[in-house]
Coordinates of C-alpha atoms and ligand atoms in Angstrom, one line a residue:
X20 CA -41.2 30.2 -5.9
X21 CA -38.4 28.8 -7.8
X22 CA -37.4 25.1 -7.8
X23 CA -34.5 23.3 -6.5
X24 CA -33.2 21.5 -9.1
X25 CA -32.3 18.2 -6.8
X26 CA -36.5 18.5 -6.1
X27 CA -36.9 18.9 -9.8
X28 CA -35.7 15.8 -11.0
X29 CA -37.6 13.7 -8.5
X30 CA -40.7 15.0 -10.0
X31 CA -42.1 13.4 -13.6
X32 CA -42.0 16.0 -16.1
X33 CA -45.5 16.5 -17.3
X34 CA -44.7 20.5 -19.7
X35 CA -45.8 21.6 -16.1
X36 CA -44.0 25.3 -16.1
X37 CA -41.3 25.3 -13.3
X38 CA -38.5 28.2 -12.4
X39 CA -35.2 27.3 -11.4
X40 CA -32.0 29.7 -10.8
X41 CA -28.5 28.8 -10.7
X42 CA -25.1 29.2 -12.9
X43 CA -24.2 28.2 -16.0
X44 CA -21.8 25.1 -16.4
X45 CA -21.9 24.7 -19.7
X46 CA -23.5 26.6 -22.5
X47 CA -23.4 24.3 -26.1
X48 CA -24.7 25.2 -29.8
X49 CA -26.2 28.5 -28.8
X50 CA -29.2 26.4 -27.5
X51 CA -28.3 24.0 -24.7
X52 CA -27.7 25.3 -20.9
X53 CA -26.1 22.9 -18.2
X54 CA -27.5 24.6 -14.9
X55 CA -26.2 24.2 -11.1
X56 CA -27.7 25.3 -8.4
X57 CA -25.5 23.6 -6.2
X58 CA -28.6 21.4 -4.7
X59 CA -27.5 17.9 -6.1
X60 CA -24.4 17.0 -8.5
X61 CA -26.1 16.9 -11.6
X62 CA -26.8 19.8 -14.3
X63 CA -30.6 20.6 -15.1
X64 CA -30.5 21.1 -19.2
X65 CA -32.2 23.9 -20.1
X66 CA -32.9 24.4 -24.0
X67 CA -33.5 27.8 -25.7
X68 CA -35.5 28.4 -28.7
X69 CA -33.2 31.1 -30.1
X70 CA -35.9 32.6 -32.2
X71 CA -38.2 33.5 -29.2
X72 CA -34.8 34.5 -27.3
X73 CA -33.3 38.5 -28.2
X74 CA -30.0 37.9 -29.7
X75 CA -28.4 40.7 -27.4
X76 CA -29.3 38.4 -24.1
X77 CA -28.1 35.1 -25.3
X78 CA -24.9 36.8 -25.8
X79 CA -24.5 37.1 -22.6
X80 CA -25.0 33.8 -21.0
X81 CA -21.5 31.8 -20.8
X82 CA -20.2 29.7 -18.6
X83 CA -20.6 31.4 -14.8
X84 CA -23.4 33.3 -15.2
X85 CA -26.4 33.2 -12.8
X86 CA -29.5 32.7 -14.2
X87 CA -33.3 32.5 -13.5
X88 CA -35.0 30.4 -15.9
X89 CA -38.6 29.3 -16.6
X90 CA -40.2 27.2 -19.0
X91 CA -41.7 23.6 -19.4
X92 CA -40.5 20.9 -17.7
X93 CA -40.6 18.4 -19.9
X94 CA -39.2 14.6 -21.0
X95 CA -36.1 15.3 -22.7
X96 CA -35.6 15.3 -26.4
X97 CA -31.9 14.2 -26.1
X98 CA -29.7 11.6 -24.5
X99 CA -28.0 11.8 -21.6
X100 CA -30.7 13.2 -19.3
X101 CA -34.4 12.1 -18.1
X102 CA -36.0 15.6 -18.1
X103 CA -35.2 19.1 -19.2
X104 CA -37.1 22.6 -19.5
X105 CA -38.0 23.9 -22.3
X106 CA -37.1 28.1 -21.7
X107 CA -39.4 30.5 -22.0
X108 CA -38.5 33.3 -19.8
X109 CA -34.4 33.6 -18.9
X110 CA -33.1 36.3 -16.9
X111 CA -29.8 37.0 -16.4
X112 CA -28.7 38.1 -13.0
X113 CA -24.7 38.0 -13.3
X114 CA -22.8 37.8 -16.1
X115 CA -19.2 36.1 -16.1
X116 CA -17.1 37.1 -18.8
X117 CA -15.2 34.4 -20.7
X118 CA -12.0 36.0 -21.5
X119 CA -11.3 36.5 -17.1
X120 CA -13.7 33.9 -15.5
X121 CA -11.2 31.4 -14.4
X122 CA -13.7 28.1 -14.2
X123 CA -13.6 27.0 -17.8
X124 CA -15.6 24.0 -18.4
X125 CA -12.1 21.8 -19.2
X126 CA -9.9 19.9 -16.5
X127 CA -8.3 22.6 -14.1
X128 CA -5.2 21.3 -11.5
X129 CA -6.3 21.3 -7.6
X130 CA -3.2 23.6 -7.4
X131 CA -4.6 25.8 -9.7
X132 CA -8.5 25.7 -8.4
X133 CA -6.8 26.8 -4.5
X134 CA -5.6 29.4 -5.7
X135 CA -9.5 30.3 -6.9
X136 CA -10.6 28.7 -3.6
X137 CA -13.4 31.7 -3.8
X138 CA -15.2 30.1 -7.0
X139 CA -14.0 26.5 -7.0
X140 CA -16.9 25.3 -5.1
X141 CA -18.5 26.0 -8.6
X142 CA -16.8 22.7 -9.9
X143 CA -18.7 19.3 -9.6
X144 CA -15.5 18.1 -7.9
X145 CA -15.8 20.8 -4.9
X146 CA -19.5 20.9 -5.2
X147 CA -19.7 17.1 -3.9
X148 CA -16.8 16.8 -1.5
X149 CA -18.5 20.1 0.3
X150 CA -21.7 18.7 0.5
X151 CA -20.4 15.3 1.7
X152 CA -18.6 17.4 4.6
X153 CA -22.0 19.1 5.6
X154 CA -23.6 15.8 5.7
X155 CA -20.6 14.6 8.2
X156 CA -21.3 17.4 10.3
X157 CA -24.5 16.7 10.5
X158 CA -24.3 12.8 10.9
X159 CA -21.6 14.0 13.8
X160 CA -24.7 16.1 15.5
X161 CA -27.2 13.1 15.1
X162 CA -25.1 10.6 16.5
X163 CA -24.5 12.3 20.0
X164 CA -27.1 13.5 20.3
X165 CA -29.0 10.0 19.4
X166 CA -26.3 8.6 22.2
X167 CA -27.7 11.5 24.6
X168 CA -24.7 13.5 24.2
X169 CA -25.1 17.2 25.3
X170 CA -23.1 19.8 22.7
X171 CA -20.7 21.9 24.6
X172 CA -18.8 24.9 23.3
X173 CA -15.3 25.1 24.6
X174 CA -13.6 28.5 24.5
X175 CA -11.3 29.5 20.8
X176 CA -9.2 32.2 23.0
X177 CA -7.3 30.1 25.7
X178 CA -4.6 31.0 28.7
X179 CA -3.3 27.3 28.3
X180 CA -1.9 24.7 26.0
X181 CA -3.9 21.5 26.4
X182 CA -1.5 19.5 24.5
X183 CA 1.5 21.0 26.7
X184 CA 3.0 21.1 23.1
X185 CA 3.6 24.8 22.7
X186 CA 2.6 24.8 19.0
X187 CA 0.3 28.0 19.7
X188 CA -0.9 31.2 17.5
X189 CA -0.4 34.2 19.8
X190 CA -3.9 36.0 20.7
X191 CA -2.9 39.7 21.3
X192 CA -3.9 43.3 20.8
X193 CA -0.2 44.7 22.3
X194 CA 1.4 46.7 19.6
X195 CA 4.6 44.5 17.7
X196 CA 6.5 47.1 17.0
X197 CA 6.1 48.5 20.8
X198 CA 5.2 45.6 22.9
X199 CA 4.8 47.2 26.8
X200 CA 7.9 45.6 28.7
X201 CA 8.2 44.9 32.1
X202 CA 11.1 45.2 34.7
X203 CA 12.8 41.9 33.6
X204 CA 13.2 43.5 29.7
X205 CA 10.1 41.0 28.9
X206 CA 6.7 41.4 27.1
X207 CA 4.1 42.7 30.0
X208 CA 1.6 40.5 29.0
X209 CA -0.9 41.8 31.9
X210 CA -0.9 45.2 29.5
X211 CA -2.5 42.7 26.6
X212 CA -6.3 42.4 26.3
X213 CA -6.9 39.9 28.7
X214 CA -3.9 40.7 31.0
X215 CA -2.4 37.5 30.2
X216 CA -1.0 35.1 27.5
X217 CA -3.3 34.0 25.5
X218 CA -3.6 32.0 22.6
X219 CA -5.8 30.0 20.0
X220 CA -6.8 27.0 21.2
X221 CA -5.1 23.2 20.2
X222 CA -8.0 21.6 21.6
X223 CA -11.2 22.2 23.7
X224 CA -10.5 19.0 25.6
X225 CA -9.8 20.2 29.3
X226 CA -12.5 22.3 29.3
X227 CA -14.9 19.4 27.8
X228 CA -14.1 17.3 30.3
X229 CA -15.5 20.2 33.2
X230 CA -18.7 19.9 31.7
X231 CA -18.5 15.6 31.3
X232 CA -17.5 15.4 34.9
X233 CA -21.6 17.7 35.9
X234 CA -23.2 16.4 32.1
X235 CA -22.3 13.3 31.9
X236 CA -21.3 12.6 28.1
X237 CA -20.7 15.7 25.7
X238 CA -18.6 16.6 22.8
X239 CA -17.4 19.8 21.3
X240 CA -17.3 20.2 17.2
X241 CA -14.6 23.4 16.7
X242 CA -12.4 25.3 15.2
X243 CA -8.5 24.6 16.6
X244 CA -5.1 25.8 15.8
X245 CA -1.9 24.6 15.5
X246 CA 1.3 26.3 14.4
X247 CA 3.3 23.3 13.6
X248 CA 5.5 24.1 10.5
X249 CA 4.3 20.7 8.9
X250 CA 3.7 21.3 5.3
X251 CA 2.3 17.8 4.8
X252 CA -0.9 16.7 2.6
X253 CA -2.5 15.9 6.2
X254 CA -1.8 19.0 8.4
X255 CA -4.1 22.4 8.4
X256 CA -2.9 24.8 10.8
X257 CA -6.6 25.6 11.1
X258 CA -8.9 22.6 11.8
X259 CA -12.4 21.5 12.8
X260 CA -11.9 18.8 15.4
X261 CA -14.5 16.8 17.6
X262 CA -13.9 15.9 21.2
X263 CA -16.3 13.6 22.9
X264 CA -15.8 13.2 26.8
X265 CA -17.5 11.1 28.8
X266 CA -18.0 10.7 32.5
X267 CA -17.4 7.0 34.1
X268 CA -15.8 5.7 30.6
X269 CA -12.8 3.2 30.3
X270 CA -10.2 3.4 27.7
X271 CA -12.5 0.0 26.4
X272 CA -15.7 2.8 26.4
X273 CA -13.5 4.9 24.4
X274 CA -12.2 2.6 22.1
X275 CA -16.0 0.5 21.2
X276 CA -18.0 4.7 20.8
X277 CA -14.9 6.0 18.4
X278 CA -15.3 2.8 16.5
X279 CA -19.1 3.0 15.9
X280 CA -18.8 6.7 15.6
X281 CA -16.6 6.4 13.0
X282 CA -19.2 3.4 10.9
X283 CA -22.0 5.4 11.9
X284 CA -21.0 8.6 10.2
X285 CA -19.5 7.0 7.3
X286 CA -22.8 4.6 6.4
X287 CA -24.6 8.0 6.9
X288 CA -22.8 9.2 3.8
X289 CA -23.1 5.8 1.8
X290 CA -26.8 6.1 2.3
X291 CA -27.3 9.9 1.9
X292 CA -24.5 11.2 -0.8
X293 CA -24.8 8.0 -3.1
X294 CA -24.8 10.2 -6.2
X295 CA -21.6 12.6 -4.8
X296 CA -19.8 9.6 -3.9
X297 CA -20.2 8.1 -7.3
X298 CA -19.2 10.3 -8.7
X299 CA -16.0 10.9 -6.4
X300 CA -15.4 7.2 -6.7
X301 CA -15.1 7.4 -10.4
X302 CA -12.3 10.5 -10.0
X303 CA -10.4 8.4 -7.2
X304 CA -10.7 5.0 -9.7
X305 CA -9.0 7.6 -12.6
X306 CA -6.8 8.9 -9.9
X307 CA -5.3 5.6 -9.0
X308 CA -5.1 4.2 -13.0
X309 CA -2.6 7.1 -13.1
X310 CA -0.4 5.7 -10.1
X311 CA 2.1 3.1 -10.7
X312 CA 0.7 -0.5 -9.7
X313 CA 2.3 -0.7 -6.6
X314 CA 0.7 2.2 -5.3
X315 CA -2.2 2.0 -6.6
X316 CA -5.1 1.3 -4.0
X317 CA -6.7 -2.5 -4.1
X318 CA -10.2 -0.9 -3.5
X319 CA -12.6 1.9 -4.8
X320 CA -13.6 5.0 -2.8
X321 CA -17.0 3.0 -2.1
X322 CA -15.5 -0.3 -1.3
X323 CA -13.0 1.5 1.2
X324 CA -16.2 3.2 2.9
X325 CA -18.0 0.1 3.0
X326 CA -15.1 -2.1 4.2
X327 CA -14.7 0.5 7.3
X328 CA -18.3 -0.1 8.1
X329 CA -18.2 -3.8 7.7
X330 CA -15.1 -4.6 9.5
X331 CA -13.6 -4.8 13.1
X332 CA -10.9 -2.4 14.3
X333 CA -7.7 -4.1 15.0
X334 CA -6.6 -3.5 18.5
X335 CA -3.2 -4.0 19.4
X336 CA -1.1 -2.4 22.0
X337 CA 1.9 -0.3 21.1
X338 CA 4.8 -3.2 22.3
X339 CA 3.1 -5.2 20.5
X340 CA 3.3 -2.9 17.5
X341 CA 6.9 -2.3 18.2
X342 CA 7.4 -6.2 17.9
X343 CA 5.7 -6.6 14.9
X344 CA 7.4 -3.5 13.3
X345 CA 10.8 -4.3 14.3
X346 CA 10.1 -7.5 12.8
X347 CA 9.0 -5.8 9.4
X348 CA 10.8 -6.3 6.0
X349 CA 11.1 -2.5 5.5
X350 CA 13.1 -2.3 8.9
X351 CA 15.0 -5.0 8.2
X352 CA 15.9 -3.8 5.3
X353 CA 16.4 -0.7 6.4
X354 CA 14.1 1.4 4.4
X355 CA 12.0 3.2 6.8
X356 CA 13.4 7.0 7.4
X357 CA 13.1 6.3 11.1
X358 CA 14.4 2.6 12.0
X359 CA 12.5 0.8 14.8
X360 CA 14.8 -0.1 17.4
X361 CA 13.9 0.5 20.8
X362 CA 10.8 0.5 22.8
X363 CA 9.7 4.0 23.5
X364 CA 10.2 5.4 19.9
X365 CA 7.8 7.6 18.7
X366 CA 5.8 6.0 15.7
X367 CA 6.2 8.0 12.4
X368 CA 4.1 8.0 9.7
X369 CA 5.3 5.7 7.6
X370 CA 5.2 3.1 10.4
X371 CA 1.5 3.8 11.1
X372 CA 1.2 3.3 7.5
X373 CA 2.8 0.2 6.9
X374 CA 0.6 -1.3 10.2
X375 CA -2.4 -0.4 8.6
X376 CA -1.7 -0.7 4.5
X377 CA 0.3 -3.4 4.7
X378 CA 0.7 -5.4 8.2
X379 CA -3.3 -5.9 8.6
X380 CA -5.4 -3.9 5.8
X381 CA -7.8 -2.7 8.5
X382 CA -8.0 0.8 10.4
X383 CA -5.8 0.1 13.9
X384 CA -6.2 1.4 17.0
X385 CA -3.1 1.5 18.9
X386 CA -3.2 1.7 22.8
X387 CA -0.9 1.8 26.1
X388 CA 1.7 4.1 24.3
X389 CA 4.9 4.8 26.2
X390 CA 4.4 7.7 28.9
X391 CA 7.2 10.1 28.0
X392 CA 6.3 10.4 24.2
X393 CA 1.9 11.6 25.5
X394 CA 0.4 14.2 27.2
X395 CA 0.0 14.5 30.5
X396 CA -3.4 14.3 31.2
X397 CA -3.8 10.3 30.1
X398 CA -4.2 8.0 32.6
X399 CA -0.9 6.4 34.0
X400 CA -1.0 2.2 33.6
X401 CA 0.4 0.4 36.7
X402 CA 3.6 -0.5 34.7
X403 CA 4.6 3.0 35.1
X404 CA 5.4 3.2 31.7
X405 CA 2.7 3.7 29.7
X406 CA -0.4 5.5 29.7
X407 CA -3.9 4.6 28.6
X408 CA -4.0 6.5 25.5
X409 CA -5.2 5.3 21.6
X410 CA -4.5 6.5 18.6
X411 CA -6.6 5.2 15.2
X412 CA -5.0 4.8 12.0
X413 CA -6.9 5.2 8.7
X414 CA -5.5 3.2 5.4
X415 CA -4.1 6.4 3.4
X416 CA -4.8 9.0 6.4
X417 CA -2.6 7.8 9.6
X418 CA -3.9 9.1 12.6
X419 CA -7.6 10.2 12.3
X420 CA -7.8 9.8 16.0
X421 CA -6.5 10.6 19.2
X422 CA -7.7 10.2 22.8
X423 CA -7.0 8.5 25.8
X424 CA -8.8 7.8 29.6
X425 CA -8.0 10.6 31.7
X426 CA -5.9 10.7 35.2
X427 CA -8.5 10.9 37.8
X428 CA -6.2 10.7 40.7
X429 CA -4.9 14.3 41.9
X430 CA -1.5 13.1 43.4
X431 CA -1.0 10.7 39.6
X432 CA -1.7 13.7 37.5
X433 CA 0.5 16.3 39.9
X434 CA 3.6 14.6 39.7
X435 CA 2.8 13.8 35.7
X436 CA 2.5 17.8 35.1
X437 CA 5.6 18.3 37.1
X438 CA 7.6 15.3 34.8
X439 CA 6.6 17.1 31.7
X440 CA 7.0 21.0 33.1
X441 CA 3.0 21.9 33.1
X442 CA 2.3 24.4 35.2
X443 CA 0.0 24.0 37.7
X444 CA -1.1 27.7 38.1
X445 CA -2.6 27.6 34.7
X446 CA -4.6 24.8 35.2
X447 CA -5.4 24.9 38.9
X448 CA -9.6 24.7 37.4
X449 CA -8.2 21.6 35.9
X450 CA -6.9 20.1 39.4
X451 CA -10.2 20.9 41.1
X452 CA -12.0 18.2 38.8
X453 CA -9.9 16.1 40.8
X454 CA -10.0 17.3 44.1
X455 CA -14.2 17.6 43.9
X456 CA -16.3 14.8 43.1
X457 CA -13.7 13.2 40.6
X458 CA -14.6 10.2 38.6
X459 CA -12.6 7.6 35.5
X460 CA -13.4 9.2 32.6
X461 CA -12.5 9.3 28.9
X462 CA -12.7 10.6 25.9
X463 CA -11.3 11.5 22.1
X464 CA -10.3 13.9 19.4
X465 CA -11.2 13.2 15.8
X466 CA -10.1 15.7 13.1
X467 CA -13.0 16.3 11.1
X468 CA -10.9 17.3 7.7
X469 CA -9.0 13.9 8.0
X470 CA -12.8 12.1 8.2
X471 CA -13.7 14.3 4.9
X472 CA -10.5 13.2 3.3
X473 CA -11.3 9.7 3.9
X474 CA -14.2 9.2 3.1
X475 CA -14.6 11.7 -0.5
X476 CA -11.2 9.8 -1.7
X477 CA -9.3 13.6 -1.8
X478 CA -5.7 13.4 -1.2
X479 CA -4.6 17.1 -0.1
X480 CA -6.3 18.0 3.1
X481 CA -6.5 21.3 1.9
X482 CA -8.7 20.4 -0.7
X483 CA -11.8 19.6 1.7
X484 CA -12.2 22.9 3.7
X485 CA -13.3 25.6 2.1
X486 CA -10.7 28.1 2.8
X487 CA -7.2 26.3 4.2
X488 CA -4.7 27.8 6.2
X489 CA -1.2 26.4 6.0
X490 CA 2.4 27.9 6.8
X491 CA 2.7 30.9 4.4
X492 CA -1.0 30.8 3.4
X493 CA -3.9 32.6 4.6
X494 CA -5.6 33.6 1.6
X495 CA -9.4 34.5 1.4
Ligands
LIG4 O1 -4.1 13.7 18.7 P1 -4.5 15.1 18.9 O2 -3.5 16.1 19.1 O3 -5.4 15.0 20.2 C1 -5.9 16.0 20.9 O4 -5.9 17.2 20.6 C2 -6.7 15.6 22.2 N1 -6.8 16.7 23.0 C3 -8.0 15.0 21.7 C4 -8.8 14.5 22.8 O5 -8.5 13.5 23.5 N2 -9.9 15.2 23.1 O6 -5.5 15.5 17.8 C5 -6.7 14.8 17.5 C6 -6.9 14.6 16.0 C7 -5.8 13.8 15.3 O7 -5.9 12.5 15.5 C8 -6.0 14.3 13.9 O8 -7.0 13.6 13.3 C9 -6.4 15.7 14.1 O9 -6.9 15.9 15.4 N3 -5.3 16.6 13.8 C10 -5.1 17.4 12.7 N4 -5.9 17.5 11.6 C11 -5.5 18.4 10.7 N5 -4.4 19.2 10.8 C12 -3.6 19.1 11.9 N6 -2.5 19.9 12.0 C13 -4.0 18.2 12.9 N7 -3.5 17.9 14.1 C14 -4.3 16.9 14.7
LIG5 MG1 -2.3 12.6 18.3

């Protein structure tokens, strides 16, 4: 059975014979192979004897290949590496020829490698921010279910809009050119597949919080879609998002579990992908150098990690962010885009950004936002005006998470749907919860891409899922 090469190199290399099979990274002097298997950042070196080696097969090993190769594990002869085998058997499943394989062992652009998004995976850079997002995933899975969370799936075809937003992908099987119309001259939607609109879900919250309010605490991890037009380094118009809810939660609950969830997750990484995240630190630190000064960050990729886990959350409310913003040299001086003014505006980026980069150098979370600019599902605060909602902001991310306690009161939420023109027929399943046994309750959305982003140092969200889809762009 052959070897992984991560397994190999915890092993002393005693000339036992091993077999390993992977691609070529590099392929130097006629003699030295740099294999990946995709187990663990580093190449295994492999070194051919050409002489015991047919002249027609070594030919064809360049950069890309796939190979099987056995031989003698042994201490290596050379610098750079503790181990290495010594080849006597190569086989050659896949060649990858040099003049039209793009991955050339030399620097390639991020633009460029998304356009290869199929073989880019086959770069160290790729290789370690994709294994630091399975780790997440899994470090999301172990914390529930460590907190006794149950894993619910919520559905990806949906007949409402959670976020009331309208920023849907149509789900149909009616024919464009020749939609079926009904008396009014309108698309007769109960022709379509599910005799309905239907669309692709925003978010799997409503239906996660049916199964909190019978299983207590649960949490989805899914696909969702968005159709906003925002062609920003932080939007995907397809996203993996994870929605805890939980039964008999405060907007305090909340707050204290996205908080630990968030350290928990990231000190899995710092104690599981040490070697990927060295190795991402170094590309971040060469990253910054290139920035000018001011821009450059005050930490390393490692330090930011740690510094997360280390530290508090601030928790401020959003008047008092108002004040402090309003305050703010950049409004005084008038160089945000959007100046602060009034109470009730809706916080842009670059506000969120100066709270957390600049104001207090820690992530944020920002609560009792102004009702009018939130969905209507959070809970409404006495004042009237604001609703029990909370938003965390990440130093070079923004929001990385959004959530809120839920209305629990029937009469509260109808008259909220009714403000903000959600219909009740849709989400009469939705009402029930509060007409049957209903109960405070909570819970939060994080968007696991913005998570990878933060914590492999990337800067283009499109560069830590696989295959991205953005406006104009659904390659692969
Ligand atoms: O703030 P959002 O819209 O919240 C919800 O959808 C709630 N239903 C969540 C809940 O309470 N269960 O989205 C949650 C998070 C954001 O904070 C952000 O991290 C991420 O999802 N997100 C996106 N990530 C990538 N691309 C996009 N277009 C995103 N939109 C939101
Ligand atoms: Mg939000």
């Amino acid at each position: 059975m052959p070897q992984k090469i991560k397994q190999l190199m915890e092993l002393a290399p005693q000339g036992q014979e091993v077999t390993v099979q992977g691609w070529v990274r590099t392929f130097r002097a006629n003699r030295f192979i740099a294999l990946n298997d995709g187990s663990t950042l580093g190449n295994l070196q492999c070194v051919v004897d050409f002489e015991t080696l047919e002249e027609d097969t070594l030919k064809t090993i360049s950069t890309g290949a796939a190979l099987k190769i056995t031989g003698n594990f042994i201490e290596s002869q050379g610098k750079g590496q503790h181990a290495e085998i010594q080849v006597t058997e190569l086989h050659v499943y896949g060649t990858a020829d040099p003049e039209t394989y793009p991955i050339q062992p030399k620097k390639h652009s991020f633009e460029f490698l998304r356009e290869k998004a199929h073989l880019r995976v086959r770069t160290a850079t790729f290789s370690a921010v994709m294994r630091v997002r399975a780790a997440l995933a899994f470090a999301v899975h172990q914390f529930f279910r460590d907190q006794g969370f149950h894993y619910v799936n919520t559905p990806i075809i949906t007949g409402s809009d959670a976020e009331g937003a309208g920023e849907m992908f149509r789900v149909s099987t009616l024919d464009p050119k020749a939609p079926t119309l009904n008396e009014q001259g309108n698309v007769d939607f109960q022709k379509d597949f599910f005799g309905k609109e239907t669309h692709l879900t925003v978010s799997g919250q409503l239906e996660a919080e049916t199964y909190a309010m019978g299983l207590g605490e649960v949490y989805t991890f899914g696909p969702t879609f968005r159709a906003e037009n925002s062609n920003t380094t932080r939007h995907l118009a397809e996203f993996w998002m994870i929605e805890p809810e939980m039964a008999f939660y405060d907007l305090d609950d909340n707050m204290d579990l996205a908080e630990k969830f968030i350290k928990k997750v990231l000190e899995y990484v710092l104690e599981n992908c040490r070697e990927d995240l060295v190795f991402l630190d170094e590309r971040f630190a060469k990253e910054e150098q290139a920035k000018p000064q001011q821009q450059r960050s005050d930490m390393g990729l490692l330090d930011k990690i740690k510094f997360v886990v280390d530290n508090n959350f601030v928790r401020i409310s959003y008047s008092e962010a108002i004040d402090i913003l309003r305050q703010s040299k950049p409004n005084k001086k008038k160089k945000f885009a959007y100046l602060i003014d009034e109470w009730g505006a809706d916080l842009q980026s670059e506000h969120e950004r100066f709270l957390v980069e600049k104001h207090f150098k820690k992530p944020v979370i920002l609560f009792d936002y102004p009702a009018k600019i939130k969905a209507f599902y959070m809970r409404l605060n006495d004042d009237q005006k604001t609703v029990r909602a909370m938003d965390i902001l990440f130093p070079g991310i923004g929001e990385i998470v959004g959530g809120s306690q839920r209305e629990e009161r029937l009469d509260v939420l109808r008259s909220r749907m009714e403000e903000m023109g959600v219909e009740e027929e849709e989400l009469w399943w939705y009402l029930d919860l509060r007409r049957f046994g209903s109960a405070p309750h909570s819970g939060f959305g994080l968007g696991f891409e913005r998570l990878v982003l933060f914590a492999t140092g990337m800067t283009n969200i499109r560069d830590v899922i696989p295959f991205p889809r953005t406006p104009q762009n659904a390659s692969f």
